[in-house]
Short mmCIF file of C-alpha atoms in Angstrom, two decimals:
data_model
loop_
_atom_site.label_atom_id
_atom_site.label_comp_id
_atom_site.label_asym_id
_atom_site.label_seq_id
_atom_site.Cartn_x
_atom_site.Cartn_y
_atom_site.Cartn_z
CA MET A 1333 94.75 184.99 29.32
CA ASP A 1334 93.96 187.28 26.32
CA TYR A 1335 90.46 186.32 25.69
CA ARG A 1336 90.17 188.37 22.43
CA PHE A 1337 93.18 186.49 20.99
CA LEU A 1338 91.64 183.18 22.11
CA ALA A 1339 88.22 184.02 20.52
CA GLU A 1340 90.06 184.91 17.24
CA VAL A 1341 92.05 181.71 17.21
CA ILE A 1342 89.15 179.50 17.83
CA THR A 1343 86.83 181.12 15.29
CA GLN A 1344 89.41 181.94 12.60
CA LYS A 1345 92.58 179.79 13.11
CA PRO A 1346 91.53 176.31 14.12
CA ARG A 1347 94.89 174.90 13.08
CA LEU A 1348 96.66 177.15 15.48
CA PHE A 1349 94.09 176.25 18.25
CA GLN A 1350 94.81 172.61 17.68
CA ALA A 1351 98.60 173.12 17.97
CA MET A 1352 98.05 175.11 21.25
CA LEU A 1353 96.08 172.25 22.64
CA ALA A 1354 98.60 169.60 21.61
CA PHE A 1355 101.43 171.72 23.10
CA ASN A 1356 99.66 172.02 26.44
CA ARG A 1357 98.64 168.39 26.61
CA GLU A 1358 102.29 167.40 26.03
CA PHE A 1359 104.16 169.92 28.18
CA ALA A 1360 101.83 171.40 30.71
CA ALA A 1361 99.36 170.16 33.34
CA PRO A 1362 96.27 168.43 31.83
CA VAL A 1363 93.91 170.61 29.71
CA PRO A 1364 90.77 171.47 31.80
CA ALA A 1365 88.40 168.54 31.70
CA GLU A 1366 85.46 170.78 30.38
CA LEU A 1367 87.72 171.73 27.44
CA SER A 1368 88.97 168.21 26.71
CA SER A 1369 85.44 166.82 26.57
CA LEU A 1370 84.15 169.32 23.96
CA GLY A 1371 83.53 168.17 20.42
CA GLY A 1372 82.29 169.77 17.25
CA SER A 1373 83.59 172.65 15.14
CA PHE A 1374 86.12 174.90 16.80
CA ALA A 1375 84.31 177.87 15.21
CA GLU A 1376 81.30 177.00 17.39
CA LEU A 1377 83.01 176.56 20.67
CA TRP A 1378 83.22 180.20 21.58
CA ASN A 1379 79.44 180.51 21.74
CA ARG A 1380 79.16 177.54 24.14
CA GLN A 1381 78.70 178.23 27.83
CA ASP A 1382 80.52 175.14 28.94
CA PHE A 1383 83.55 176.20 26.90
CA ARG A 1384 83.46 179.72 28.46
CA ARG A 1385 83.33 178.12 31.88
CA ALA A 1386 86.39 176.20 31.07
CA TRP A 1387 88.19 179.52 30.38
CA ARG A 1388 86.54 181.80 32.97
CA PRO A 1389 88.91 184.39 34.32
CA SER A 1390 88.43 183.10 37.94
CA THR A 1391 89.85 179.64 36.84
CA GLN A 1392 93.53 178.98 37.68
CA GLN A 1393 94.91 178.42 34.21
CA THR A 1394 97.62 175.79 33.57
CA GLY A 1395 100.09 175.68 30.86
CA TYR A 1396 100.66 178.41 28.37
CA TRP A 1397 97.96 179.72 25.97
CA ASN A 1398 98.74 183.31 24.95
CA PHE A 1399 100.50 182.85 21.64
CA SER A 1400 99.38 186.30 20.40
CA GLU A 1401 103.10 187.15 19.94
CA GLU A 1402 103.77 185.36 16.69
CA SER A 1403 107.42 184.42 17.22
CA GLN A 1404 106.38 182.52 20.33
CA ARG A 1405 104.49 180.07 18.14
CA LEU A 1406 107.87 178.54 17.27
CA ALA A 1407 107.40 176.78 20.65
CA LEU A 1408 104.53 174.79 19.10
CA LEU A 1409 106.91 173.09 16.51
CA ASP A 1410 108.52 169.82 17.31
CA ALA A 1411 112.25 169.65 18.10
CA ASP A 1412 113.32 168.29 14.70
CA THR A 1413 111.49 171.04 12.78
CA LEU A 1414 113.04 173.74 15.03
CA LYS A 1415 116.46 172.20 14.50
CA ARG A 1416 115.97 172.31 10.70
CA VAL A 1417 114.80 175.89 10.65
CA GLY A 1418 117.92 176.85 12.57
CA LEU A 1419 120.20 174.87 10.24
CA PHE A 1420 118.65 176.39 7.10
CA PHE A 1421 119.21 179.85 8.47
CA SER A 1422 122.70 179.22 9.62
CA ALA A 1423 123.68 177.46 6.38
CA ALA A 1424 122.40 180.62 4.56
CA VAL A 1425 124.57 182.84 6.73
CA HIS A 1426 127.64 180.48 5.97
CA ALA A 1427 126.73 180.09 2.31
CA GLU A 1428 129.70 181.95 0.97
CA GLU A 1429 132.12 179.73 2.97
CA ILE A 1430 130.18 176.57 2.09
CA SER A 1431 130.39 177.56 -1.64
CA HIS A 1432 134.20 177.41 -1.47
CA VAL A 1433 134.22 173.85 -0.21
CA ILE A 1434 135.15 171.73 -3.17
CA ALA A 1435 137.21 168.78 -1.77
CA ARG A 1436 135.13 165.63 -2.12
CA GLU A 1437 135.53 164.46 1.43
CA GLN A 1438 134.67 167.89 2.79
CA VAL A 1439 131.53 168.18 0.65
CA LEU A 1440 130.44 164.66 1.83
CA THR A 1441 131.07 165.61 5.43
CA LEU A 1442 128.91 168.71 5.04
CA ARG A 1443 126.15 166.70 3.38
CA ARG A 1444 126.25 164.07 6.01
CA GLU A 1445 126.32 166.44 9.00
CA LEU A 1446 123.97 169.13 7.81
CA GLY A 1447 121.74 167.32 5.36
CA ALA A 1448 121.80 167.26 1.51
CA ASP A 1449 118.67 169.64 1.48
CA VAL A 1450 120.31 172.13 3.77
CA LEU A 1451 123.51 172.12 1.69
CA SER A 1452 121.56 172.48 -1.56
CA TYR A 1453 119.53 175.40 -0.21
CA ALA A 1454 122.72 177.25 0.94
CA LEU A 1455 124.40 176.93 -2.37
CA LYS A 1456 121.34 178.04 -4.31
CA ARG A 1457 118.73 180.32 -2.73
CA GLY A 1458 120.19 180.65 0.82
CA ARG A 1459 123.09 183.01 0.09
CA TYR A 1460 120.61 185.66 -1.09
CA GLN A 1461 118.09 185.45 1.71
CA VAL A 1462 119.75 186.78 4.92
CA GLY A 1463 120.83 190.16 3.67
CA THR A 1464 122.55 192.38 6.27
CA LEU A 1465 122.02 189.75 9.06
CA ARG A 1466 124.99 187.82 7.78
CA ALA A 1467 127.51 190.47 8.90
CA LEU A 1468 125.87 190.60 12.36
CA LEU A 1469 125.83 186.92 12.97
CA LEU A 1470 128.83 185.52 11.09
CA ALA A 1471 131.59 185.60 13.65
CA PRO A 1472 134.87 183.62 13.85
CA GLY A 1473 135.31 181.33 16.83
CA VAL A 1474 134.94 177.87 18.05
CA PRO A 1475 134.28 175.27 16.82
CA SER A 1476 136.76 175.63 14.09
CA ASP A 1477 135.18 173.22 11.74
CA LEU A 1478 132.56 174.56 9.34
CA PRO A 1479 129.76 171.99 10.21
CA GLY A 1480 130.28 172.79 13.88
CA ARG A 1481 129.99 176.58 13.30
CA VAL A 1482 126.82 176.03 11.28
CA ARG A 1483 125.23 173.92 14.07
CA THR A 1484 126.33 176.39 16.73
CA LEU A 1485 124.76 179.40 14.95
CA ALA A 1486 121.66 177.34 14.18
CA ALA A 1487 121.13 176.92 17.97
CA THR A 1488 122.15 180.43 18.66
CA VAL A 1489 119.53 182.16 16.42
CA LEU A 1490 116.77 180.14 18.05
CA ALA A 1491 118.04 181.16 21.42
CA VAL A 1492 117.97 184.83 20.32
CA ILE A 1493 114.46 184.53 19.15
CA SER A 1494 113.29 182.88 22.41
CA SER A 1495 115.38 184.90 24.78
CA ASP A 1496 112.51 187.37 25.58
CA TRP A 1497 109.77 184.77 25.76
CA PRO A 1498 107.90 184.67 29.09
CA LYS A 1499 109.53 182.37 31.62
CA PRO A 1500 106.69 179.92 31.78
CA LEU A 1501 106.84 179.46 28.03
CA LYS A 1502 110.64 179.12 28.03
CA ALA A 1503 110.43 176.47 30.68
CA LEU A 1504 107.77 174.42 28.74
CA ALA A 1505 109.59 174.72 25.44
CA ALA A 1506 113.05 174.08 26.77
CA SER A 1507 113.13 170.42 25.74
CA ARG A 1508 112.35 171.39 22.13
CA LEU A 1509 114.83 174.21 21.83
CA PRO A 1510 118.60 173.36 21.29
CA HIS A 1511 120.79 174.14 24.29
CA VAL A 1512 123.12 177.16 24.04
CA ASP A 1513 125.68 178.16 26.65
CA SER A 1514 125.40 181.92 26.31
CA SER A 1515 127.42 182.84 29.35
CA PRO A 1516 130.39 185.07 28.77
CA SER A 1517 132.68 182.52 30.48
CA SER A 1518 131.75 179.76 28.01
CA GLU A 1519 134.01 178.88 25.19
CA GLY A 1520 131.50 180.06 22.58
CA SER A 1521 130.44 183.65 22.12
CA PRO A 1522 127.47 185.02 24.08
CA LEU A 1523 124.25 185.62 22.28
CA PRO A 1524 124.60 188.52 19.75
CA GLN A 1525 123.02 191.75 20.91
CA LEU A 1526 120.71 192.83 18.16
CA ARG A 1527 118.64 196.05 18.04
CA ARG A 1528 114.82 195.81 17.86
CA GLU A 1529 114.64 196.15 14.09
CA GLN A 1530 117.44 193.56 13.67
CA ARG A 1531 115.55 191.10 15.87
CA ARG A 1532 112.43 191.70 13.72
CA ALA A 1533 114.42 191.01 10.61
CA LEU A 1534 115.84 187.82 12.10
CA TRP A 1535 112.34 186.62 13.05
CA PHE A 1536 110.80 187.44 9.59
CA THR A 1537 113.68 185.63 7.73
CA MET A 1538 113.32 182.57 9.95
CA LYS A 1539 109.58 182.55 9.46
CA LYS A 1540 110.07 182.75 5.68
CA LEU A 1541 112.46 179.85 5.84
CA LEU A 1542 110.07 177.69 8.05
CA LEU A 1543 107.09 178.32 5.74
CA ARG A 1544 108.88 178.12 2.45
CA GLU A 1545 111.67 175.71 2.81
CA VAL A 1546 111.13 173.54 5.98
CA ALA A 1547 107.47 172.99 6.89
CA PRO A 1548 104.95 174.89 4.76
CA GLU A 1549 102.25 172.81 6.40
CA TRP A 1550 102.64 175.18 9.49
CA ALA A 1551 101.54 178.20 7.49
CA PRO A 1552 97.92 178.20 9.01
CA CYS A 1553 99.49 178.84 12.46
CA PHE A 1554 101.33 182.03 11.50
CA ASP A 1555 100.01 185.38 10.45
#
């Protein structure tokens, strides 16, 4: 446990602390009883002895609490929000191809399978917001249909972001993240191999989409 991070979250980022508590209540073993029974302002908790006892280093901690790495906070989001973030990003990557779809039935299929808001975003702002990441992530392959490719990449980019998360966090968040078969023997392509700066660009673009397009109410949980 990074106690400096915990102290900062409790005193300065109460919304993030609430999200961490909710995550651990839902996916991990019960929150320590001493912690669950505490009331009052989060900013006051760190000065209380009973709170510190609940987090003392000698205590066997359950769940996952060290969200100091910002991208790991995606695990705090619900499955639907994560899915939408992936879809917005993937639709931006496929924006050029989407813009060439003019047949009425095909447009209606895209709107039905991806969502009208995702489609509108791709055709307006999305095509300008992924930059050089498009060439790195836009690859031919299965499925052959455009909506299928958009959904596949949506799941893939979330898998790339979460691929280096600690194993305990990945296990707890697995039910929220879309499944991707990244094995070389699978029909789809393995996860793209991105350099460190490319992975950072991917994360910052996804964070921008989350906070500007998908769920701005989550802004207090991110730096």
